[in-house]
JSON list of C-alpha atoms in Angstrom, two decimals:
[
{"chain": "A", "resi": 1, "resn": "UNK", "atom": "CA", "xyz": [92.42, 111.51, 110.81]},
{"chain": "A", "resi": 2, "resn": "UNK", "atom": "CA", "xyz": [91.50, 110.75, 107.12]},
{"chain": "A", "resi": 3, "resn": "UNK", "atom": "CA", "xyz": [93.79, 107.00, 106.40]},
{"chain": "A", "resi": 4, "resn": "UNK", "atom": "CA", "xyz": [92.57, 107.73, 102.39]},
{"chain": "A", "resi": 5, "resn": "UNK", "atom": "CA", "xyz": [95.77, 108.32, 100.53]},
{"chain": "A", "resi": 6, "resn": "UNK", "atom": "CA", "xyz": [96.09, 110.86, 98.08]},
{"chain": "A", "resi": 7, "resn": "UNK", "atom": "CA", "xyz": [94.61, 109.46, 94.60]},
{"chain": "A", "resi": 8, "resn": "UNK", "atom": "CA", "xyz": [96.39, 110.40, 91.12]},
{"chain": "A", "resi": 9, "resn": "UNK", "atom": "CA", "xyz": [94.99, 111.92, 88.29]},
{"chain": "A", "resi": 10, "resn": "UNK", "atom": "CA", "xyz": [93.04, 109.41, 86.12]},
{"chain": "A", "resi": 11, "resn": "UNK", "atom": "CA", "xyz": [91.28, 107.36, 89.00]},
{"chain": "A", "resi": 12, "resn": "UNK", "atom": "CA", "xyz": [87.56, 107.84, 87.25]},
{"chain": "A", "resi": 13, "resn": "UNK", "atom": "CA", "xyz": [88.87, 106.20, 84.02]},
{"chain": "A", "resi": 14, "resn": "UNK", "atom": "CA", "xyz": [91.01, 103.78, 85.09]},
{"chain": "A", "resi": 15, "resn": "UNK", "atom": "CA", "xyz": [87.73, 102.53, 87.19]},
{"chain": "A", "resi": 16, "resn": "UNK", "atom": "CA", "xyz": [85.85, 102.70, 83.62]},
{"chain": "A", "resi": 17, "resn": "UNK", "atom": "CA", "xyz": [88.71, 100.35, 82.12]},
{"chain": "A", "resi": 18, "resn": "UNK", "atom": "CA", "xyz": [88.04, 98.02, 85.10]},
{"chain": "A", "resi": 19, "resn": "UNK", "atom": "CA", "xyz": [84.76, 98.07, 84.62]},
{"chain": "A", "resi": 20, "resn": "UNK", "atom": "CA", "xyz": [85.18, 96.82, 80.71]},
{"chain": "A", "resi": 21, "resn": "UNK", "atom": "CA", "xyz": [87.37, 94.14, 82.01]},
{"chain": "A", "resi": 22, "resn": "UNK", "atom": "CA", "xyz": [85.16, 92.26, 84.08]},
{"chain": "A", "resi": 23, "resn": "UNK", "atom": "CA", "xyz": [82.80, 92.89, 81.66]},
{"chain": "A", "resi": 24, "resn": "UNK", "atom": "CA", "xyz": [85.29, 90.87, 78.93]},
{"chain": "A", "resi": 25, "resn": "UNK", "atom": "CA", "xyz": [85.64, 88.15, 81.14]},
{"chain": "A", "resi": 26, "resn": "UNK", "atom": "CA", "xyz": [82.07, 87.19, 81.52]},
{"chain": "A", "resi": 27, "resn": "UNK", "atom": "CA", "xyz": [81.30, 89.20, 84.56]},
{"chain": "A", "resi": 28, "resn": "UNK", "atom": "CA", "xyz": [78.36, 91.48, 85.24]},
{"chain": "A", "resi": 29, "resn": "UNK", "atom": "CA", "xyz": [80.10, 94.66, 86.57]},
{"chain": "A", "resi": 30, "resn": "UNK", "atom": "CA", "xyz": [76.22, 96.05, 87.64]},
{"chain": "A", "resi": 31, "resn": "UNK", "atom": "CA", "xyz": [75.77, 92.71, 90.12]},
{"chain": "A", "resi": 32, "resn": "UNK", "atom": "CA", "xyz": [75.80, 94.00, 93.87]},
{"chain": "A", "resi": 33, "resn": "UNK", "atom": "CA", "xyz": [79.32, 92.08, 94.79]},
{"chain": "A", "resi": 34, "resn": "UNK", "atom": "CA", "xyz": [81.05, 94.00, 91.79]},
{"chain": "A", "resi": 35, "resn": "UNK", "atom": "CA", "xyz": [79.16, 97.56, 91.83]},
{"chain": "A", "resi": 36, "resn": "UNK", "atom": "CA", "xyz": [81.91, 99.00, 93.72]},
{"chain": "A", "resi": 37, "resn": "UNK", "atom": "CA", "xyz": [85.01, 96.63, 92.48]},
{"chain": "A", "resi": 38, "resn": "UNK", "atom": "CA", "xyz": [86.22, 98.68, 89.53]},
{"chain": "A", "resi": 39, "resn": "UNK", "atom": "CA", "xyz": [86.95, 102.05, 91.92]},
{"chain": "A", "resi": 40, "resn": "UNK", "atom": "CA", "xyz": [88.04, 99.92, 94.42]},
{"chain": "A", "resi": 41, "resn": "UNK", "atom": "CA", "xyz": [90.68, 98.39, 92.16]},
{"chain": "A", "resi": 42, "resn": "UNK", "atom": "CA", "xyz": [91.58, 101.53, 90.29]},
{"chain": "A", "resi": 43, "resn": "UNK", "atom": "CA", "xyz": [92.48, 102.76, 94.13]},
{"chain": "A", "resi": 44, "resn": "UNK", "atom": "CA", "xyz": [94.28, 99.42, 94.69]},
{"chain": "A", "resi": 45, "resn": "UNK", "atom": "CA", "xyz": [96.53, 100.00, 91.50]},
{"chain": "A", "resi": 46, "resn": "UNK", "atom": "CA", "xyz": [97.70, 103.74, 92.14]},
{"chain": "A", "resi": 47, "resn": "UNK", "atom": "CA", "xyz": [98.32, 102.83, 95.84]},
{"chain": "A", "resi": 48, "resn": "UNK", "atom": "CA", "xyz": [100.53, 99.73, 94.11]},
{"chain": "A", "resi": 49, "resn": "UNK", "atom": "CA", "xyz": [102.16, 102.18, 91.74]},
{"chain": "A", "resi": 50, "resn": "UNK", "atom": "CA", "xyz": [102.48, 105.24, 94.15]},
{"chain": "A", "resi": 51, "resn": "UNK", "atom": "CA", "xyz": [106.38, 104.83, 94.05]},
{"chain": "A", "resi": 52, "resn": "UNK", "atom": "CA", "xyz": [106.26, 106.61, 90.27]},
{"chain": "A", "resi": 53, "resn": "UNK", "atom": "CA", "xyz": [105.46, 109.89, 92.17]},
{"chain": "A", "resi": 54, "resn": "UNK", "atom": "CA", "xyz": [108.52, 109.65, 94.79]},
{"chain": "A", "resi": 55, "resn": "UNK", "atom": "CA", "xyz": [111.89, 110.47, 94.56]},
{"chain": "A", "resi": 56, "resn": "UNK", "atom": "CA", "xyz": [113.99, 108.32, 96.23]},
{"chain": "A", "resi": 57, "resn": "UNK", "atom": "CA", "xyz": [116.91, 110.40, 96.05]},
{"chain": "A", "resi": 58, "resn": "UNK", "atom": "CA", "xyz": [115.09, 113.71, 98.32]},
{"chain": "A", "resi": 59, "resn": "UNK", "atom": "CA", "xyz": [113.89, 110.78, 100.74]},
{"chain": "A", "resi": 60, "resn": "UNK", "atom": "CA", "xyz": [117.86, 109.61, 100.91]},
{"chain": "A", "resi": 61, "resn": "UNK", "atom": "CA", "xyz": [119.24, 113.27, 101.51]},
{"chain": "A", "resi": 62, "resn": "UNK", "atom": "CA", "xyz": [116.04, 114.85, 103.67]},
{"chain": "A", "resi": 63, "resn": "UNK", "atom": "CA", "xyz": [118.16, 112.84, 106.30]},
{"chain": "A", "resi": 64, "resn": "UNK", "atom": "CA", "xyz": [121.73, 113.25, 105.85]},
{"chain": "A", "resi": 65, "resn": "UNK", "atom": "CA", "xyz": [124.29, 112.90, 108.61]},
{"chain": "A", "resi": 66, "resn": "UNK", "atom": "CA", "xyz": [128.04, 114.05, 108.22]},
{"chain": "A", "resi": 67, "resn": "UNK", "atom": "CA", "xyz": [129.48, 110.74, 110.02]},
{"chain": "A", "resi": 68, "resn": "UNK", "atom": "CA", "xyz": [133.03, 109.96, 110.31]},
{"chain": "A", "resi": 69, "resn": "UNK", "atom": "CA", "xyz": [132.12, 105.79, 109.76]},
{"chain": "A", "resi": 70, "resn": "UNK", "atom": "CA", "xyz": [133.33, 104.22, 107.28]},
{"chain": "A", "resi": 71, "resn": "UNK", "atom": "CA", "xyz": [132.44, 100.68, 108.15]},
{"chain": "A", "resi": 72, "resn": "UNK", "atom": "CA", "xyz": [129.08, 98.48, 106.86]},
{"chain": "A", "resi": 73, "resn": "UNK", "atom": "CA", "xyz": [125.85, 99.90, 107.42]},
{"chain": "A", "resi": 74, "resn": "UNK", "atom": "CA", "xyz": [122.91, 97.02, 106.87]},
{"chain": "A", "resi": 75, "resn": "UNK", "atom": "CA", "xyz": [119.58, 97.21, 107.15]},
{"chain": "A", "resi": 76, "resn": "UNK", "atom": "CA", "xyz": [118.24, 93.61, 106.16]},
{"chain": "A", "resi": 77, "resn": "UNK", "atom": "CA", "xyz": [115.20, 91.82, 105.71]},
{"chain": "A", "resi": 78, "resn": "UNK", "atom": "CA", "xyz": [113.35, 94.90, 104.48]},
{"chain": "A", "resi": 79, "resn": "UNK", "atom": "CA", "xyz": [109.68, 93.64, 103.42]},
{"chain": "A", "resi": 80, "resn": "UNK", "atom": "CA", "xyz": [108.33, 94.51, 100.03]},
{"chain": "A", "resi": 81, "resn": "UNK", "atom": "CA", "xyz": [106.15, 93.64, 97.81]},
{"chain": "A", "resi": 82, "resn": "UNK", "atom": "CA", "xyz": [105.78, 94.83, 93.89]},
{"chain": "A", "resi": 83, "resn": "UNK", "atom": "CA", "xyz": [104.02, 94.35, 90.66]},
{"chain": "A", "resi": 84, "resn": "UNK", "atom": "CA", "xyz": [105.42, 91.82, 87.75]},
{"chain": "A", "resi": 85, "resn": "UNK", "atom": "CA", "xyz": [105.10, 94.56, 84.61]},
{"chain": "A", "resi": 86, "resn": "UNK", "atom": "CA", "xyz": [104.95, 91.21, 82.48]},
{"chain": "A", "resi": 87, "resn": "UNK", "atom": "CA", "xyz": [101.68, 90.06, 84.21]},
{"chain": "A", "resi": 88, "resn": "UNK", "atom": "CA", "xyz": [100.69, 92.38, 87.19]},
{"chain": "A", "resi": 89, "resn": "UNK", "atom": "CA", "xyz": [100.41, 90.02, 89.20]},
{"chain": "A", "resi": 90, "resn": "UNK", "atom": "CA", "xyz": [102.21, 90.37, 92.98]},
{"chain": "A", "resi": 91, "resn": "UNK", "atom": "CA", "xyz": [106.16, 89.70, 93.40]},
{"chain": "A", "resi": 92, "resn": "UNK", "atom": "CA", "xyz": [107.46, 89.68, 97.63]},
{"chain": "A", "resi": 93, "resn": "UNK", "atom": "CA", "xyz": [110.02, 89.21, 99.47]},
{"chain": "A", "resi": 94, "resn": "UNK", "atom": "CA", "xyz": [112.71, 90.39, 101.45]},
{"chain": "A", "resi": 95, "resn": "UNK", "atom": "CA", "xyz": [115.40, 93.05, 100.62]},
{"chain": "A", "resi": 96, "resn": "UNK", "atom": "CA", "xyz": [118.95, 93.45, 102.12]},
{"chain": "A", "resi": 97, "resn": "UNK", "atom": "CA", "xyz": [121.53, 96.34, 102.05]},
{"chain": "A", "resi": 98, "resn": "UNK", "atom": "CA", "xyz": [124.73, 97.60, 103.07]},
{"chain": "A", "resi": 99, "resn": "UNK", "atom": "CA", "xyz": [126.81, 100.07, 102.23]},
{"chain": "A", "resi": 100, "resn": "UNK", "atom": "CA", "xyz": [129.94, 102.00, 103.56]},
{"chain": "A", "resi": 101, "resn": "UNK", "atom": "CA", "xyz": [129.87, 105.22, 104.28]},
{"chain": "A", "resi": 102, "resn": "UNK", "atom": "CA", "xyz": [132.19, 107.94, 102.68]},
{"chain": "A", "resi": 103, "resn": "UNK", "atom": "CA", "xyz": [131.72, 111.00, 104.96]},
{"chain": "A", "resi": 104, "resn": "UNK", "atom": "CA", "xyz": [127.75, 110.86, 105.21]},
{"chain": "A", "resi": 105, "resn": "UNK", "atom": "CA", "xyz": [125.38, 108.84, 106.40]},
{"chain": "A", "resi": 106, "resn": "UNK", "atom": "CA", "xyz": [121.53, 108.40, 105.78]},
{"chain": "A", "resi": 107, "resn": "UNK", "atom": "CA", "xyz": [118.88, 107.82, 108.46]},
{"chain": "A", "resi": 108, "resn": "UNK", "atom": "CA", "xyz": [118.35, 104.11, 108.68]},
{"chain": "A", "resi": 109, "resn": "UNK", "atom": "CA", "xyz": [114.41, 104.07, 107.78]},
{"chain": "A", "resi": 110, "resn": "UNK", "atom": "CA", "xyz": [115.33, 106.07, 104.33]},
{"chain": "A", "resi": 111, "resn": "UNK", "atom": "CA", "xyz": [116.61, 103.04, 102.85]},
{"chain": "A", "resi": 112, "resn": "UNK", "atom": "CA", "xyz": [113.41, 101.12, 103.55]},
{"chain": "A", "resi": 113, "resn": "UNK", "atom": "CA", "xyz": [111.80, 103.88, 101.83]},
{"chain": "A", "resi": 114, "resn": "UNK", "atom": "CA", "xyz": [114.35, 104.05, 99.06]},
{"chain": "A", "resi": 115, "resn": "UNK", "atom": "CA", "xyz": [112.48, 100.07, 98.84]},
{"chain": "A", "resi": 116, "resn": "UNK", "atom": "CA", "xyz": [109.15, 101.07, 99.24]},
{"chain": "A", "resi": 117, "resn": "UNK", "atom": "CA", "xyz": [109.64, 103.53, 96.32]},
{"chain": "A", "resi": 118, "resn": "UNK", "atom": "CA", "xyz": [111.03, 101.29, 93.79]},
{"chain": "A", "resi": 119, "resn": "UNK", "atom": "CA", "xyz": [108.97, 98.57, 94.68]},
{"chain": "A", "resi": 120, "resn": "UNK", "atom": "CA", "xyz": [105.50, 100.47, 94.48]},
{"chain": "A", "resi": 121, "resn": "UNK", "atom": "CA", "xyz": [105.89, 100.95, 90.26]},
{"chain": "A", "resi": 122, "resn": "UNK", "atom": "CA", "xyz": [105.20, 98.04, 87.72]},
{"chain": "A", "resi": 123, "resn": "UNK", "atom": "CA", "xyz": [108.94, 96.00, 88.11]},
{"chain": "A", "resi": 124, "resn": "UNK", "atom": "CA", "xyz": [111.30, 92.94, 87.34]},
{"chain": "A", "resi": 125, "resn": "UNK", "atom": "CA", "xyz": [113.42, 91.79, 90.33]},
{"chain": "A", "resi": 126, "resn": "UNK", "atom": "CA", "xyz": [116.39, 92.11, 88.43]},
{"chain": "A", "resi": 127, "resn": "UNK", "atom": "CA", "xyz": [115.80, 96.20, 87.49]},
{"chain": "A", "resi": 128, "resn": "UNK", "atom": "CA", "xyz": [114.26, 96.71, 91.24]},
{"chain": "A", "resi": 129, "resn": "UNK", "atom": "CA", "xyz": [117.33, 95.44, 92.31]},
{"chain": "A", "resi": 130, "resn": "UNK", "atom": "CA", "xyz": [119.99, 97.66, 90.16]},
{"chain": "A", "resi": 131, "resn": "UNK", "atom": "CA", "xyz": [117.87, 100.63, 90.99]},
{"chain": "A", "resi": 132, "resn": "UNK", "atom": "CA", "xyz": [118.32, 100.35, 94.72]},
{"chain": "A", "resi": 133, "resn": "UNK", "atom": "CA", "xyz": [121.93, 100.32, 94.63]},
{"chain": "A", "resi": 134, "resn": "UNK", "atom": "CA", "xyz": [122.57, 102.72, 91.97]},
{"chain": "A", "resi": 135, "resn": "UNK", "atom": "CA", "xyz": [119.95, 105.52, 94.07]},
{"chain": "A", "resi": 136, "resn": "UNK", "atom": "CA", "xyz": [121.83, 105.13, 97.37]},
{"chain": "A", "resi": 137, "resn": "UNK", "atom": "CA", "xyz": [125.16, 104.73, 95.26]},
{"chain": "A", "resi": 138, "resn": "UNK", "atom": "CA", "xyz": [124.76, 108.18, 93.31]},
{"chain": "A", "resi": 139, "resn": "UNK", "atom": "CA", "xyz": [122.86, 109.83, 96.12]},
{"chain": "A", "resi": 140, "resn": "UNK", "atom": "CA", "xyz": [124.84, 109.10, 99.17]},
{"chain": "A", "resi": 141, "resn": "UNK", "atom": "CA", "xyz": [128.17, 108.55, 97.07]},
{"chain": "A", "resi": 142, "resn": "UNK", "atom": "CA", "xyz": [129.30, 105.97, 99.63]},
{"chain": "A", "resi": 143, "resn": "UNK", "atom": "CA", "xyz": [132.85, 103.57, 98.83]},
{"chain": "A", "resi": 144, "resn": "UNK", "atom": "CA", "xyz": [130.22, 100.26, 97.68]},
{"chain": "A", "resi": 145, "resn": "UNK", "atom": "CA", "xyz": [127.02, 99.89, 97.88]},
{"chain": "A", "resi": 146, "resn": "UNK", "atom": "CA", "xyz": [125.16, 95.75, 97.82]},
{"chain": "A", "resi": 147, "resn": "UNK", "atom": "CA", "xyz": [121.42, 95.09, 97.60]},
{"chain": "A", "resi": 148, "resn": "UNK", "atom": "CA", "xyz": [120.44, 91.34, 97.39]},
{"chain": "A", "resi": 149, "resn": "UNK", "atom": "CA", "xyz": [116.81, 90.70, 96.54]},
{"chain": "A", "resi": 150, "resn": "UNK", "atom": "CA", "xyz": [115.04, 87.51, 97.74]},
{"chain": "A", "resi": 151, "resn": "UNK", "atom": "CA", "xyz": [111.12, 87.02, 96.24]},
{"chain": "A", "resi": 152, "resn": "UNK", "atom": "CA", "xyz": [109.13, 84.65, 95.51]},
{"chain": "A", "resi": 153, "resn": "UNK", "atom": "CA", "xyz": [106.75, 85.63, 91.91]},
{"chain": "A", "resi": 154, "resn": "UNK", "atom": "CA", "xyz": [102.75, 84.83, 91.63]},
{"chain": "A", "resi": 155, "resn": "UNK", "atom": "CA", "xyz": [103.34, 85.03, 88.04]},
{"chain": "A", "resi": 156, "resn": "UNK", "atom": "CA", "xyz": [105.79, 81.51, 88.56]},
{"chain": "A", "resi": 157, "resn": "UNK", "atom": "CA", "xyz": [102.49, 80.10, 91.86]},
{"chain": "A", "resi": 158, "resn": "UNK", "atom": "CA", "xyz": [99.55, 80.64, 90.00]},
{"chain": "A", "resi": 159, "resn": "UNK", "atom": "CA", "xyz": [100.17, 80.40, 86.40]},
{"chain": "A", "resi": 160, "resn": "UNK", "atom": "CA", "xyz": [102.78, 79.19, 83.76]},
{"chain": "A", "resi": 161, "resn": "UNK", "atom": "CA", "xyz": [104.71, 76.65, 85.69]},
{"chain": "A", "resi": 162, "resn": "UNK", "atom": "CA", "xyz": [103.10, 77.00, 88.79]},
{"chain": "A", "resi": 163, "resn": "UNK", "atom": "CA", "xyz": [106.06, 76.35, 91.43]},
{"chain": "A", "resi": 164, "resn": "UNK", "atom": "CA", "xyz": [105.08, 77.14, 94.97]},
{"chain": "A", "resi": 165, "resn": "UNK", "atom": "CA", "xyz": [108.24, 77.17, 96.52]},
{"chain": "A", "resi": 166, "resn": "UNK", "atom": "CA", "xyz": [110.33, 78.59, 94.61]},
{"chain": "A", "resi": 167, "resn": "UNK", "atom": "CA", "xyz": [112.26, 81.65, 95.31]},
{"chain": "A", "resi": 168, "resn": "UNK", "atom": "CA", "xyz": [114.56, 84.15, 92.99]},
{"chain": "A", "resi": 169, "resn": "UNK", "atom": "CA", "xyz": [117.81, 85.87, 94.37]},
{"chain": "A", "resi": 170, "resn": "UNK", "atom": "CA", "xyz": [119.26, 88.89, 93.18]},
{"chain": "A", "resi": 171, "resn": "UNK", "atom": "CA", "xyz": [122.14, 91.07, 93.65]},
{"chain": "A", "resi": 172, "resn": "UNK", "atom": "CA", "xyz": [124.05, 94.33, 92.63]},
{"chain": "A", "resi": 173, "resn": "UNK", "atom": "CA", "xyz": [126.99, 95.91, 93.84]},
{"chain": "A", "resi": 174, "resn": "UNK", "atom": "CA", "xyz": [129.30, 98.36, 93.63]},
{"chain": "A", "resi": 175, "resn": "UNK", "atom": "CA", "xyz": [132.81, 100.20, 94.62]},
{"chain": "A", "resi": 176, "resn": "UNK", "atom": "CA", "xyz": [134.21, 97.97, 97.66]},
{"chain": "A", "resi": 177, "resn": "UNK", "atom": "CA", "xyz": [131.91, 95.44, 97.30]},
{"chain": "A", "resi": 178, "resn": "UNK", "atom": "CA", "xyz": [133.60, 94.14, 94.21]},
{"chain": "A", "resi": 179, "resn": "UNK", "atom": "CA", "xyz": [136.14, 92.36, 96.62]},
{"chain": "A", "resi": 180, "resn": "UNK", "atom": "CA", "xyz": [135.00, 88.82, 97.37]},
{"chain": "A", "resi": 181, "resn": "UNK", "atom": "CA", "xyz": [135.70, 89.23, 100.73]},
{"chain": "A", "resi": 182, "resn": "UNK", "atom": "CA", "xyz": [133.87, 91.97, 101.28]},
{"chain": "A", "resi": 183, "resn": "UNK", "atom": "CA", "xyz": [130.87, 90.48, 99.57]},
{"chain": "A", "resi": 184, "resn": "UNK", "atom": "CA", "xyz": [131.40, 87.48, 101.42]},
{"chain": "A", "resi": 185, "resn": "UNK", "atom": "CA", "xyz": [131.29, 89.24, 104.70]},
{"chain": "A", "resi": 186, "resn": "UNK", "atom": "CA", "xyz": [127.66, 90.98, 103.89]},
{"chain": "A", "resi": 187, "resn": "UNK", "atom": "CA", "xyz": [126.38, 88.10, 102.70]},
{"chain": "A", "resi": 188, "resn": "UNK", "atom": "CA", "xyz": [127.47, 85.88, 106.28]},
{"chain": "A", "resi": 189, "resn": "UNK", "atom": "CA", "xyz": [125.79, 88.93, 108.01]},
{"chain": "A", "resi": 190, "resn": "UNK", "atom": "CA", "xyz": [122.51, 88.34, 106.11]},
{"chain": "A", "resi": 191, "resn": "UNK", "atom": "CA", "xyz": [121.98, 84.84, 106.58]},
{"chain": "A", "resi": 192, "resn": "UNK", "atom": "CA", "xyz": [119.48, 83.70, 108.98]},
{"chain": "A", "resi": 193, "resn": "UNK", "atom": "CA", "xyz": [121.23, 82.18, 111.78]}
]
């Protein structure tokens, strides 16, 4: 069984750009601990940014269900992890959504993936966050749709201000999630207990 993903077109000279980056910040790429770094990083970065070769919407309809339900479907506490596109540096966290179906529903792992797509592509939260929804809104067609996005940013730990603990919430929603209520009861159904 070969565990090497499948490597994008441009892997050779992305490793050459690597290469001329540790040699601009003082490194010597040719020393034995960084022979092998600029490949290994080039693979690192198009296994990061694999999620600009997926569609999210075929992964949301290779499994779709006719289903009578129409109540709250939530799959919550979905781990991710992206890449700030202001700094590349890491953004994680945890991911929660629900939506109501309207006649179909989608296998439950699918959303995760509908995650792991948008999240594996150079991101802000806030855009991560709308594109979520508005995939398994225009793709399943569902009566509301809510993703709320909990991460905490490297770019905030180990530079700029450099706050440890902090942590950045966002949400989007749609159709009959615009009611408070019906916010309000997604959001008590999320919350650790």
């Amino acid at each position: 069984m070969n565990l090497e993903p499948e490597y994008r077109e441009g892997l050779d000279q992305l490793a050459v750009h690597y290469k001329e980056v540790l040699a601009l910040l003082g490194e010597d790429p040719s020393r034995e601990g960084l022979e092998k770094t600029p490949m290994r990083v080039a693979k690192a970065m198009q296994v990061l940014t694999r999620g600009y070769t997926q569609d999210a919407r075929k992964v949301l309809t290779a499994a779709l269900f006719e289903e009578k339900y129409n109540q709250m479907v939530i799959v919550k506490d979905i781990d991710f992890f992206s890449m700030c596109e202001h700094h590349m540096l890491p953004f994680f966290g945890k991911v929660h959504v629900a939506y109501i179906p309207n006649g179909y529903i989608t296998g439950l792992s699918k959303i995760a993936r509908v995650v792991d797509i948008f999240s594996h592509r150079l991101q802000v939260q806030e855009r991560m966050t709308q594109q979520i929804k508005d995939c398994i809104q225009d793709t399943l067609k569902p009566l509301g749709v809510m993703v709320v996005v909990e991460a905490k940013h490297l770019c905030m730990q180990m530079r700029g201000v450099e706050k440890q603990n902090s942590i950045t919430t966002t949400s989007d929603f749609s159709g009959a999630f615009n009611q408070a209520k019906t916010r309000e009861e997604f959001m008590n159904l999320i919350r650790p207990k």
